[in-house]
Short mmCIF file of C-alpha atoms in Angstrom, two decimals:
data_model
loop_
_atom_site.label_atom_id
_atom_site.label_comp_id
_atom_site.label_asym_id
_atom_site.label_seq_id
_atom_site.Cartn_x
_atom_site.Cartn_y
_atom_site.Cartn_z
CA UNK A 3 -11.65 9.07 24.77
CA UNK A 4 -10.76 13.09 23.11
CA UNK A 5 -9.77 15.30 25.89
CA UNK A 6 -7.58 12.91 27.87
CA UNK A 7 -4.33 11.48 28.21
CA UNK A 8 -2.49 8.31 28.76
CA UNK A 9 0.80 9.14 29.88
CA UNK A 10 2.51 12.67 31.19
CA UNK A 11 4.39 11.88 26.94
CA UNK A 12 1.23 11.34 24.85
CA UNK A 13 0.30 14.87 23.79
CA UNK A 14 -3.23 16.23 24.68
CA UNK A 15 -6.16 15.61 21.99
CA UNK A 16 -8.68 18.64 21.45
CA UNK A 17 -12.07 17.74 22.32
CA UNK A 18 -13.48 16.71 18.63
CA UNK A 19 -17.06 16.34 17.44
CA UNK A 20 -18.44 12.44 17.61
CA UNK A 21 -19.51 11.46 13.98
CA UNK A 22 -20.43 7.79 13.97
CA UNK A 23 -18.56 7.28 17.41
CA UNK A 24 -15.59 8.56 16.39
CA UNK A 25 -13.72 11.90 16.03
CA UNK A 26 -15.04 14.19 12.94
CA UNK A 27 -11.69 15.02 11.29
CA UNK A 28 -11.70 10.61 11.04
CA UNK A 29 -14.28 11.41 7.72
CA UNK A 30 -12.32 14.43 6.21
CA UNK A 31 -9.10 12.20 6.25
CA UNK A 32 -11.09 8.98 4.91
CA UNK A 33 -11.96 11.52 1.94
CA UNK A 34 -8.50 12.57 1.92
CA UNK A 35 -6.96 9.39 1.70
CA UNK A 36 -10.06 7.86 -1.05
CA UNK A 37 -9.02 10.31 -3.73
CA UNK A 38 -5.34 10.11 -2.87
CA UNK A 39 -5.57 6.61 -3.59
CA UNK A 40 -8.26 6.89 -6.52
CA UNK A 41 -5.59 8.85 -8.32
CA UNK A 42 -3.02 5.67 -7.17
CA UNK A 43 -5.05 3.02 -8.13
CA UNK A 44 -6.36 4.84 -11.04
CA UNK A 45 -3.05 3.95 -12.84
CA UNK A 46 -1.95 0.60 -11.44
CA UNK A 47 -4.11 -1.58 -13.86
CA UNK A 48 -2.77 0.72 -17.07
CA UNK A 49 0.94 0.78 -15.85
CA UNK A 50 2.24 -2.81 -16.94
CA UNK A 51 -0.10 -2.30 -20.18
CA UNK A 52 1.21 0.86 -21.48
CA UNK A 53 4.57 -0.20 -20.92
CA UNK A 54 4.50 -3.20 -23.16
CA UNK A 55 2.15 -1.09 -25.67
CA UNK A 56 3.80 2.19 -25.55
CA UNK A 57 7.54 1.19 -25.56
CA UNK A 58 7.61 -2.46 -26.80
CA UNK A 59 4.84 -2.33 -29.62
CA UNK A 60 3.12 -5.01 -27.58
CA UNK A 61 5.33 -7.38 -27.93
CA UNK A 62 5.26 -9.99 -24.63
CA UNK A 63 9.11 -9.74 -24.57
CA UNK A 64 8.44 -6.40 -22.81
CA UNK A 65 6.83 -7.96 -20.23
CA UNK A 66 9.81 -8.81 -18.00
CA UNK A 67 10.93 -5.12 -17.92
CA UNK A 68 6.97 -3.72 -17.50
CA UNK A 69 7.32 -5.93 -14.26
CA UNK A 70 10.57 -5.01 -12.69
CA UNK A 71 9.59 -1.22 -13.38
CA UNK A 72 6.50 -1.73 -12.02
CA UNK A 73 8.13 -3.05 -8.77
CA UNK A 74 11.02 -0.35 -8.40
CA UNK A 75 8.37 2.40 -9.03
CA UNK A 76 6.28 0.56 -6.09
CA UNK A 77 9.40 0.13 -4.09
CA UNK A 78 10.09 3.82 -4.48
CA UNK A 79 6.72 4.89 -3.22
CA UNK A 80 7.24 3.37 -0.15
CA UNK A 81 10.65 3.73 0.28
CA UNK A 82 9.89 7.84 0.26
CA UNK A 83 7.79 7.83 3.03
CA UNK A 84 10.96 7.44 4.88
CA UNK A 85 11.90 10.73 4.37
CA UNK A 86 8.45 11.89 4.24
CA UNK A 87 8.00 10.50 7.55
CA UNK A 88 11.14 12.18 9.31
CA UNK A 89 10.52 15.71 7.26
CA UNK A 90 6.97 15.80 8.94
CA UNK A 91 8.50 14.71 12.44
CA UNK A 92 10.99 17.12 12.85
CA UNK A 93 10.89 20.11 10.11
CA UNK A 94 7.34 21.16 8.95
CA UNK A 95 4.70 19.47 10.08
CA UNK A 96 2.36 16.78 8.84
CA UNK A 97 0.34 19.17 7.54
CA UNK A 98 2.23 21.00 5.30
CA UNK A 99 3.89 17.89 4.05
CA UNK A 100 0.72 16.21 3.22
CA UNK A 101 -0.20 19.70 1.39
CA UNK A 102 3.32 19.33 -0.71
CA UNK A 103 3.27 15.62 -1.40
CA UNK A 104 -0.62 15.94 -2.57
CA UNK A 105 0.80 18.66 -5.41
CA UNK A 106 3.68 16.56 -6.37
CA UNK A 107 1.92 13.80 -7.07
CA UNK A 108 -0.75 15.28 -9.03
CA UNK A 109 1.99 17.30 -11.61
CA UNK A 110 3.56 13.61 -12.00
CA UNK A 111 0.21 11.48 -13.02
CA UNK A 112 0.08 14.54 -15.65
CA UNK A 113 3.48 14.01 -16.67
CA UNK A 114 3.12 10.31 -17.16
CA UNK A 115 0.53 10.84 -19.77
CA UNK A 116 3.49 12.41 -22.14
CA UNK A 117 4.23 8.90 -24.65
CA UNK A 118 7.89 9.60 -24.16
CA UNK A 119 10.21 6.72 -21.98
CA UNK A 120 12.48 9.42 -20.21
CA UNK A 121 9.47 11.59 -19.09
CA UNK A 122 7.49 8.74 -18.35
CA UNK A 123 9.67 7.69 -15.77
CA UNK A 124 10.76 11.23 -14.55
CA UNK A 125 6.60 11.17 -14.17
CA UNK A 126 7.09 8.50 -11.93
CA UNK A 127 9.68 9.73 -9.38
CA UNK A 128 7.50 13.00 -9.60
CA UNK A 129 4.69 11.05 -8.26
CA UNK A 130 7.42 8.48 -5.37
CA UNK A 131 8.27 12.00 -3.95
CA UNK A 132 5.50 13.34 -4.02
CA UNK A 133 3.74 9.99 -2.13
CA UNK A 134 6.49 9.96 0.29
CA UNK A 135 5.69 13.25 1.85
CA UNK A 136 1.65 12.09 1.46
CA UNK A 137 1.24 8.50 2.74
CA UNK A 138 2.86 8.47 5.52
CA UNK A 139 1.84 11.27 7.05
CA UNK A 140 -1.86 11.33 6.09
CA UNK A 141 -1.74 7.97 8.37
CA UNK A 142 -0.34 8.99 11.24
CA UNK A 143 -2.47 11.43 11.62
CA UNK A 144 -4.95 9.21 11.88
CA UNK A 145 -3.27 7.85 15.12
CA UNK A 146 -3.31 10.91 16.56
CA UNK A 147 -6.62 11.59 16.81
CA UNK A 148 -6.83 8.46 19.37
CA UNK A 149 -5.22 8.50 22.30
CA UNK A 150 -3.02 5.68 23.01
CA UNK A 151 -5.54 3.57 25.59
CA UNK A 152 -8.43 4.43 23.42
CA UNK A 153 -10.12 1.09 22.37
CA UNK A 154 -11.33 2.75 19.45
CA UNK A 155 -8.14 3.25 17.93
CA UNK A 156 -8.11 -0.01 16.16
CA UNK A 157 -11.81 0.48 14.29
CA UNK A 158 -10.61 3.99 13.58
CA UNK A 159 -8.28 2.58 11.74
CA UNK A 160 -10.06 0.17 9.82
CA UNK A 161 -12.50 2.35 8.78
CA UNK A 162 -9.69 4.67 7.57
CA UNK A 163 -8.36 1.76 5.69
CA UNK A 164 -11.97 1.09 4.13
CA UNK A 165 -12.02 4.64 2.96
CA UNK A 166 -8.30 3.66 0.89
CA UNK A 167 -10.19 0.40 -0.62
CA UNK A 168 -13.14 2.46 -1.25
CA UNK A 169 -11.34 5.07 -3.75
CA UNK A 170 -9.27 1.79 -4.78
CA UNK A 171 -12.46 0.46 -5.76
CA UNK A 172 -13.71 3.16 -8.07
CA UNK A 173 -10.61 4.09 -9.89
CA UNK A 174 -9.83 0.74 -12.01
CA UNK A 175 -13.80 1.01 -13.24
CA UNK A 176 -13.86 4.12 -14.21
CA UNK A 177 -10.78 4.93 -15.87
CA UNK A 178 -11.33 1.17 -17.66
CA UNK A 179 -14.29 2.96 -19.01
CA UNK A 180 -13.46 5.94 -20.12
CA UNK A 181 -10.37 4.23 -21.65
CA UNK A 182 -11.83 1.62 -23.59
CA UNK A 183 -15.55 3.08 -24.18
CA UNK A 184 -15.31 7.17 -23.94
CA UNK A 185 -11.90 7.95 -25.67
CA UNK A 186 -10.97 4.73 -27.44
CA UNK A 187 -10.22 5.21 -30.78
CA UNK A 188 -8.85 1.72 -32.08
CA UNK A 189 -8.22 -1.62 -30.34
CA UNK A 190 -5.75 0.31 -27.65
CA UNK A 191 -6.98 1.43 -24.29
CA UNK A 192 -6.65 5.45 -24.31
CA UNK A 193 -4.39 4.33 -21.42
CA UNK A 194 -3.23 8.60 -21.69
CA UNK A 195 -6.72 9.25 -20.24
CA UNK A 196 -6.63 6.76 -17.41
CA UNK A 197 -3.65 9.08 -16.55
CA UNK A 198 -5.24 12.56 -16.74
CA UNK A 199 -8.34 11.05 -15.07
CA UNK A 200 -5.94 9.78 -11.98
CA UNK A 201 -4.44 13.40 -11.84
CA UNK A 202 -7.71 15.10 -11.20
CA UNK A 203 -8.18 13.23 -8.54
CA UNK A 204 -5.13 14.12 -6.79
CA UNK A 205 -6.26 17.51 -7.16
CA UNK A 206 -9.73 16.80 -5.60
CA UNK A 207 -7.83 14.88 -2.62
CA UNK A 208 -5.55 18.53 -1.93
CA UNK A 209 -8.33 21.00 -1.89
CA UNK A 210 -10.49 18.39 0.11
CA UNK A 211 -7.38 18.34 2.57
CA UNK A 212 -6.56 21.92 2.17
CA UNK A 213 -10.15 23.02 3.02
CA UNK A 214 -10.57 20.42 5.73
CA UNK A 215 -7.58 20.59 7.70
CA UNK A 216 -9.41 24.06 9.94
CA UNK A 217 -11.18 21.08 11.79
CA UNK A 218 -7.95 19.17 13.12
CA UNK A 219 -7.52 22.32 15.42
CA UNK A 220 -3.74 22.00 15.35
CA UNK A 221 -3.21 18.36 15.07
CA UNK A 222 -0.37 17.82 13.04
CA UNK A 223 0.39 21.41 12.53
CA UNK A 224 4.13 22.78 12.40
CA UNK A 225 5.70 23.58 15.79
CA UNK A 226 6.55 26.90 16.17
CA UNK A 227 9.84 26.59 14.72
CA UNK A 228 8.31 24.17 11.80
CA UNK A 229 5.77 26.80 11.37
CA UNK A 230 8.51 29.35 9.16
CA UNK A 231 7.24 29.81 5.80
CA UNK A 232 10.69 29.55 4.63
CA UNK A 233 11.21 25.81 6.23
CA UNK A 234 8.11 24.82 3.72
CA UNK A 235 10.02 26.72 0.66
CA UNK A 236 12.93 24.51 1.52
CA UNK A 237 11.10 21.50 1.86
CA UNK A 238 9.67 22.10 -1.51
CA UNK A 239 13.20 22.72 -3.15
CA UNK A 240 14.40 19.81 -1.56
CA UNK A 241 11.81 17.92 -3.06
CA UNK A 242 12.18 18.97 -6.66
CA UNK A 243 16.02 18.42 -5.65
CA UNK A 244 15.30 14.73 -5.40
CA UNK A 245 13.32 13.94 -8.57
CA UNK A 246 16.36 13.36 -10.39
CA UNK A 247 18.07 11.36 -7.72
CA UNK A 248 14.72 8.93 -7.54
CA UNK A 249 14.40 8.77 -11.66
CA UNK A 250 18.42 7.57 -11.68
CA UNK A 251 17.03 4.91 -9.09
CA UNK A 252 14.01 3.67 -11.43
CA UNK A 253 17.41 3.64 -14.09
CA UNK A 254 19.35 2.00 -11.93
CA UNK A 255 16.90 -1.28 -12.23
CA UNK A 256 15.56 -3.70 -9.32
CA UNK A 257 18.38 -5.82 -8.59
CA UNK A 258 20.73 -3.20 -7.77
CA UNK A 259 18.09 -0.89 -6.16
CA UNK A 260 17.31 -3.66 -3.95
CA UNK A 261 20.90 -3.25 -2.55
CA UNK A 262 20.24 0.47 -1.78
CA UNK A 263 16.68 -0.20 -0.18
CA UNK A 264 18.20 -2.65 1.86
CA UNK A 265 20.82 -0.56 3.19
CA UNK A 266 18.04 2.03 3.74
CA UNK A 267 16.43 -0.34 5.75
CA UNK A 268 19.25 -1.16 8.24
CA UNK A 269 19.86 2.59 8.42
CA UNK A 270 16.50 3.26 9.64
CA UNK A 271 16.40 0.41 11.81
CA UNK A 272 19.40 1.43 13.54
CA UNK A 273 17.94 5.01 14.15
CA UNK A 274 14.35 3.27 15.58
CA UNK A 275 16.50 0.83 17.92
CA UNK A 276 19.13 4.23 18.87
CA UNK A 277 15.74 6.07 20.18
CA UNK A 278 13.91 3.09 21.89
CA UNK A 279 17.13 2.63 23.91
CA UNK A 280 17.22 6.12 24.77
CA UNK A 281 13.80 5.62 25.35
CA UNK A 282 14.21 3.09 28.29
CA UNK A 283 14.29 -0.68 28.38
CA UNK A 284 10.55 -1.20 27.54
CA UNK A 285 10.50 1.19 23.92
CA UNK A 286 13.27 -0.21 23.32
CA UNK A 287 11.77 -3.88 23.35
CA UNK A 288 8.58 -2.43 21.41
CA UNK A 289 11.16 -1.61 18.85
CA UNK A 290 12.91 -4.94 18.07
CA UNK A 291 9.57 -6.13 17.93
CA UNK A 292 8.52 -4.15 15.02
CA UNK A 293 11.74 -4.43 13.14
CA UNK A 294 10.81 -8.41 13.20
CA UNK A 295 7.10 -7.73 12.17
CA UNK A 296 9.11 -5.81 9.12
CA UNK A 297 10.39 -8.48 8.14
CA UNK A 298 7.48 -10.78 8.03
CA UNK A 299 6.03 -8.10 6.04
CA UNK A 300 8.66 -7.85 3.72
CA UNK A 301 7.34 -11.34 2.66
CA UNK A 302 4.10 -10.98 2.35
CA UNK A 303 4.25 -7.57 0.15
CA UNK A 304 6.47 -9.74 -2.56
CA UNK A 305 3.78 -12.05 -3.36
CA UNK A 306 0.46 -9.82 -2.67
CA UNK A 307 1.59 -7.14 -5.40
CA UNK A 308 1.23 -9.21 -7.85
CA UNK A 309 -1.71 -7.70 -8.45
CA UNK A 310 -0.18 -4.60 -10.88
CA UNK A 311 2.05 -7.05 -12.46
CA UNK A 312 1.86 -10.46 -12.86
CA UNK A 313 -1.50 -11.18 -12.27
CA UNK A 314 -2.33 -8.43 -14.97
CA UNK A 315 -0.63 -10.74 -17.62
CA UNK A 316 -1.85 -13.70 -16.05
CA UNK A 317 -5.74 -12.01 -16.24
CA UNK A 318 -5.04 -10.32 -19.96
CA UNK A 319 -3.41 -13.97 -21.41
CA UNK A 320 -4.22 -17.05 -19.55
CA UNK A 321 -7.15 -16.50 -17.58
CA UNK A 322 -10.84 -16.84 -19.31
CA UNK A 323 -12.72 -13.91 -19.04
CA UNK A 324 -15.14 -14.43 -21.77
CA UNK A 325 -18.62 -14.53 -20.40
CA UNK A 326 -17.51 -14.29 -17.07
CA UNK A 327 -19.85 -12.69 -14.18
CA UNK A 328 -22.72 -12.38 -17.10
CA UNK A 329 -20.45 -10.04 -19.21
CA UNK A 330 -19.37 -10.72 -22.47
CA UNK A 331 -15.77 -10.15 -21.69
CA UNK A 332 -14.99 -9.43 -17.99
CA UNK A 333 -12.24 -6.36 -18.45
CA UNK A 334 -8.77 -6.69 -17.16
CA UNK A 335 -8.65 -3.79 -15.07
CA UNK A 336 -11.62 -4.66 -13.33
CA UNK A 337 -9.73 -7.11 -11.51
CA UNK A 338 -7.61 -4.21 -9.40
CA UNK A 339 -11.51 -3.69 -7.79
CA UNK A 340 -11.77 -7.37 -6.58
CA UNK A 341 -9.87 -7.32 -3.76
CA UNK A 342 -11.08 -3.86 -2.71
CA UNK A 343 -15.11 -5.05 -2.72
CA UNK A 344 -13.69 -7.79 -0.61
CA UNK A 345 -12.11 -5.26 1.63
CA UNK A 346 -15.15 -2.99 1.93
CA UNK A 347 -17.14 -6.58 2.25
CA UNK A 348 -14.82 -8.32 5.04
CA UNK A 349 -13.38 -5.56 6.76
CA UNK A 350 -16.32 -5.17 9.46
CA UNK A 351 -16.95 -8.82 9.34
CA UNK A 352 -12.82 -9.25 10.15
CA UNK A 353 -12.99 -6.45 13.00
CA UNK A 354 -16.72 -7.67 14.75
CA UNK A 355 -14.48 -10.89 14.72
CA UNK A 356 -11.55 -9.73 16.98
CA UNK A 357 -13.62 -7.83 18.94
CA UNK A 358 -15.49 -10.68 19.70
CA UNK A 359 -12.73 -12.76 20.50
CA UNK A 360 -11.53 -10.24 22.48
CA UNK A 361 -14.59 -10.31 24.69
CA UNK A 362 -13.78 -13.82 25.48
CA UNK A 363 -10.17 -13.08 25.62
CA UNK A 364 -8.72 -15.01 23.08
CA UNK A 365 -8.32 -12.30 20.61
CA UNK A 366 -4.88 -13.70 18.49
CA UNK A 367 -1.93 -11.44 19.47
CA UNK A 368 -0.71 -9.11 16.63
CA UNK A 369 1.92 -11.61 15.36
CA UNK A 370 -0.27 -13.90 15.16
CA UNK A 371 -2.95 -11.70 13.51
CA UNK A 372 0.00 -11.26 10.98
CA UNK A 373 1.19 -14.99 10.54
CA UNK A 374 -2.61 -15.47 9.62
CA UNK A 375 -2.59 -12.83 6.89
CA UNK A 376 1.29 -14.49 5.53
CA UNK A 377 -0.86 -17.86 5.47
CA UNK A 378 -4.48 -16.85 4.07
CA UNK A 379 -1.73 -15.21 1.29
CA UNK A 380 -0.33 -18.58 0.92
CA UNK A 381 -3.27 -20.34 0.33
CA UNK A 382 -4.04 -18.12 -2.49
CA UNK A 383 -0.89 -19.28 -4.49
CA UNK A 384 -1.76 -22.76 -3.75
CA UNK A 385 -4.80 -22.07 -5.43
CA UNK A 386 -3.45 -20.59 -8.75
CA UNK A 387 -0.65 -23.53 -8.75
CA UNK A 388 -4.04 -26.20 -8.74
CA UNK A 389 -5.67 -24.60 -11.27
CA UNK A 390 -2.72 -24.15 -13.14
CA UNK A 391 -1.84 -27.54 -13.28
CA UNK A 392 -5.07 -29.28 -12.76
CA UNK A 393 -7.96 -26.40 -14.70
CA UNK A 394 -6.38 -25.23 -17.76
CA UNK A 395 -8.82 -25.96 -20.84
CA UNK A 396 -8.47 -26.55 -23.87
CA UNK A 397 -7.96 -23.21 -25.04
CA UNK A 398 -4.84 -23.13 -22.82
CA UNK A 399 -6.66 -20.92 -19.72
CA UNK A 400 -7.58 -21.19 -16.52
CA UNK A 401 -11.47 -20.40 -15.25
CA UNK A 402 -11.99 -17.15 -14.38
CA UNK A 403 -13.72 -17.86 -11.00
CA UNK A 404 -9.50 -18.93 -9.91
CA UNK A 405 -8.09 -15.78 -9.84
CA UNK A 406 -11.41 -13.82 -8.89
CA UNK A 407 -11.40 -16.09 -5.74
CA UNK A 408 -7.26 -15.76 -5.11
CA UNK A 409 -8.21 -11.98 -4.77
CA UNK A 410 -11.02 -12.42 -1.94
CA UNK A 411 -8.67 -14.79 -0.50
CA UNK A 412 -5.51 -12.87 -0.32
CA UNK A 413 -8.22 -9.94 1.01
CA UNK A 414 -8.71 -11.79 3.81
CA UNK A 415 -5.13 -12.21 4.60
CA UNK A 416 -4.17 -8.64 4.00
CA UNK A 417 -7.17 -7.39 6.72
CA UNK A 418 -5.30 -9.71 9.47
CA UNK A 419 -2.06 -7.99 8.76
CA UNK A 420 -2.32 -4.74 6.78
CA UNK A 421 -4.72 -1.90 9.19
CA UNK A 422 -3.29 -4.16 12.25
CA UNK A 423 0.08 -2.92 10.66
CA UNK A 424 -0.70 0.91 10.54
CA UNK A 425 -1.89 0.79 14.26
CA UNK A 426 0.84 -1.44 15.43
CA UNK A 427 3.28 1.40 14.54
CA UNK A 428 1.88 4.07 16.64
CA UNK A 429 1.85 1.68 19.99
CA UNK A 430 5.39 0.47 19.19
CA UNK A 431 7.21 3.19 17.99
CA UNK A 432 9.51 5.73 20.04
CA UNK A 433 7.35 8.25 20.96
CA UNK A 434 9.35 11.02 18.99
CA UNK A 435 9.44 9.05 15.84
CA UNK A 436 6.21 8.05 15.38
CA UNK A 437 6.19 9.29 11.81
CA UNK A 438 9.65 7.72 10.94
CA UNK A 439 8.23 4.37 12.18
CA UNK A 440 5.78 5.22 10.10
CA UNK A 441 8.14 5.24 7.42
CA UNK A 442 9.48 2.25 8.12
CA UNK A 443 6.51 -0.22 7.59
CA UNK A 444 6.08 1.78 4.45
CA UNK A 445 9.94 1.09 3.66
CA UNK A 446 9.49 -2.85 4.35
CA UNK A 447 6.53 -2.79 2.16
CA UNK A 448 8.27 -1.29 -0.48
CA UNK A 449 11.12 -3.54 -0.58
CA UNK A 450 8.46 -5.89 -0.68
CA UNK A 451 7.04 -4.28 -3.99
CA UNK A 452 10.68 -4.44 -5.66
CA UNK A 453 11.01 -8.22 -4.46
CA UNK A 454 7.70 -8.28 -6.15
CA UNK A 455 8.61 -7.23 -9.60
CA UNK A 456 11.81 -9.07 -9.68
CA UNK A 457 9.65 -12.46 -8.57
CA UNK A 458 6.83 -11.45 -11.22
CA UNK A 459 9.91 -11.08 -13.92
CA UNK A 460 10.42 -14.71 -13.50
CA UNK A 461 7.14 -15.57 -13.82
CA UNK A 462 6.89 -13.86 -17.44
CA UNK A 463 10.42 -15.44 -18.72
CA UNK A 464 12.66 -13.31 -21.06
CA UNK A 465 9.54 -14.03 -23.82
CA UNK A 466 6.11 -13.51 -21.76
CA UNK A 467 4.07 -15.60 -19.24
CA UNK A 468 2.99 -19.01 -19.95
CA UNK A 469 1.17 -21.47 -18.30
CA UNK A 470 4.50 -23.38 -17.49
CA UNK A 471 6.53 -20.38 -16.38
CA UNK A 472 3.16 -19.01 -13.64
CA UNK A 473 2.59 -22.44 -12.39
CA UNK A 474 6.58 -22.82 -11.54
CA UNK A 475 6.78 -19.54 -10.13
CA UNK A 476 3.69 -19.54 -8.06
CA UNK A 477 4.30 -23.25 -6.32
CA UNK A 478 7.28 -21.44 -5.02
CA UNK A 479 5.51 -18.67 -3.93
CA UNK A 480 2.87 -21.00 -2.12
CA UNK A 481 6.19 -22.77 0.11
CA UNK A 482 7.71 -19.54 0.59
CA UNK A 483 4.36 -18.28 1.88
CA UNK A 484 3.53 -21.51 4.18
CA UNK A 485 7.07 -21.42 5.82
CA UNK A 486 6.90 -18.23 6.55
CA UNK A 487 3.63 -17.89 8.38
CA UNK A 488 4.31 -20.98 10.26
CA UNK A 489 7.39 -19.48 11.66
CA UNK A 490 5.65 -16.32 12.41
CA UNK A 491 2.93 -18.25 14.93
CA UNK A 492 6.20 -19.96 16.45
CA UNK A 493 7.29 -16.62 17.00
CA UNK A 494 4.44 -14.70 18.05
CA UNK A 495 5.11 -15.23 21.55
CA UNK A 496 8.27 -14.14 21.88
CA UNK A 497 7.79 -11.27 20.25
CA UNK A 498 4.60 -10.52 22.28
CA UNK A 499 6.43 -10.81 25.21
CA UNK A 500 8.99 -7.77 23.61
CA UNK A 501 5.48 -5.69 23.04
CA UNK A 502 4.92 -5.30 26.66
CA UNK A 503 1.26 -5.40 26.76
CA UNK A 504 0.59 -4.00 23.69
CA UNK A 505 -1.94 -5.54 21.51
#
């Protein structure tokens, strides 16, 4: 409850006005994240299609490189959260980190509208640096609104997660409409308009948080040593200096980048475990449990993030979209909104199920919820494998309902895993390194995303996706996910023991 503390180490939480049963700043953070996700997902559907169209003259041979670039971009977006979390923890506080990150993201979104491959990747690098300062810290701020023993904590994160998906739902529909219906002057969508509209959304997020942060009553503000304006300037300069490095990593290629990310993850794991050991046996065990779950998180996102890469080419070329849902042709971009609709519809139901099971003392542990998430992801790939082997029509395409259903099944898996993961980090990470722990969560997601690009490049092959290449890839995805989900279920009792009662 607001104003109370659960341990002597926990910071005192101010008394907040309650709105719909939660601290009122939650709703300000909700809308800040809504507009940031609008910006992020606004470009998601267009990136791989734009790369093929703009830099490969529409030739399907460009699909492989588009998938690899997309995976590397997403990986670095999430890997950057490690440094953003550390800067917020130790240097300038969470509020200033969020503001700096929002400015960089907006600049990068406008840059990628320039039709030059080097400027395009430089713009992606700028988005990556900004997102690293923004994303882990806005999530950590949600956790700081609640005491550790506040029973509303998980539901608060679920509400916040719905804000993420509300922005993600609106963005593809609006940006696709602008690109195809308003500013399109030929057969090719006006992809530059997509990027520009997303940049405007990011500016709205920046202004919203700047105005609304007063309501946080000091939560996430810089401590005395971090309040110096000079520190903020130095962080801004450091972020500018990081852009060429990130650009180099993008140019390096996904396979080489995987090695870099793996080393980074091992360093981060060592830092967290060392800090956990310093805080005592319980903190050490919790940190180890968190790292095990991070490993399974990599597996989940490796296959889940096909949505922006191989699933986009699948939807564009192998899914029969004509007449779907009563439309002349269901737009490829709109598939990116299906996941968000499913999250918005199913999130309250899943949250209710957890509460109801908790009242009967049969609520699955965090590891088992993660296992369920991985298994649902696997079932989605199983459906695709069935469609590509049994349901291919005379035109060489699979029915619309199959991919549409895949997004719904994956979304249920995501709800079993992702919002629980955000809350888990705030409960298990060492007290002094919660931001870095959140960075670890996003880094593990980033590693999965980079692997997703590598996997997608194999699905597309050297000359573009075919029914045969998609079938082979998605069947292997089904196998790996089911093995991973079952293994996590078997390990769940050990992991739960290491968590020392955290639920």
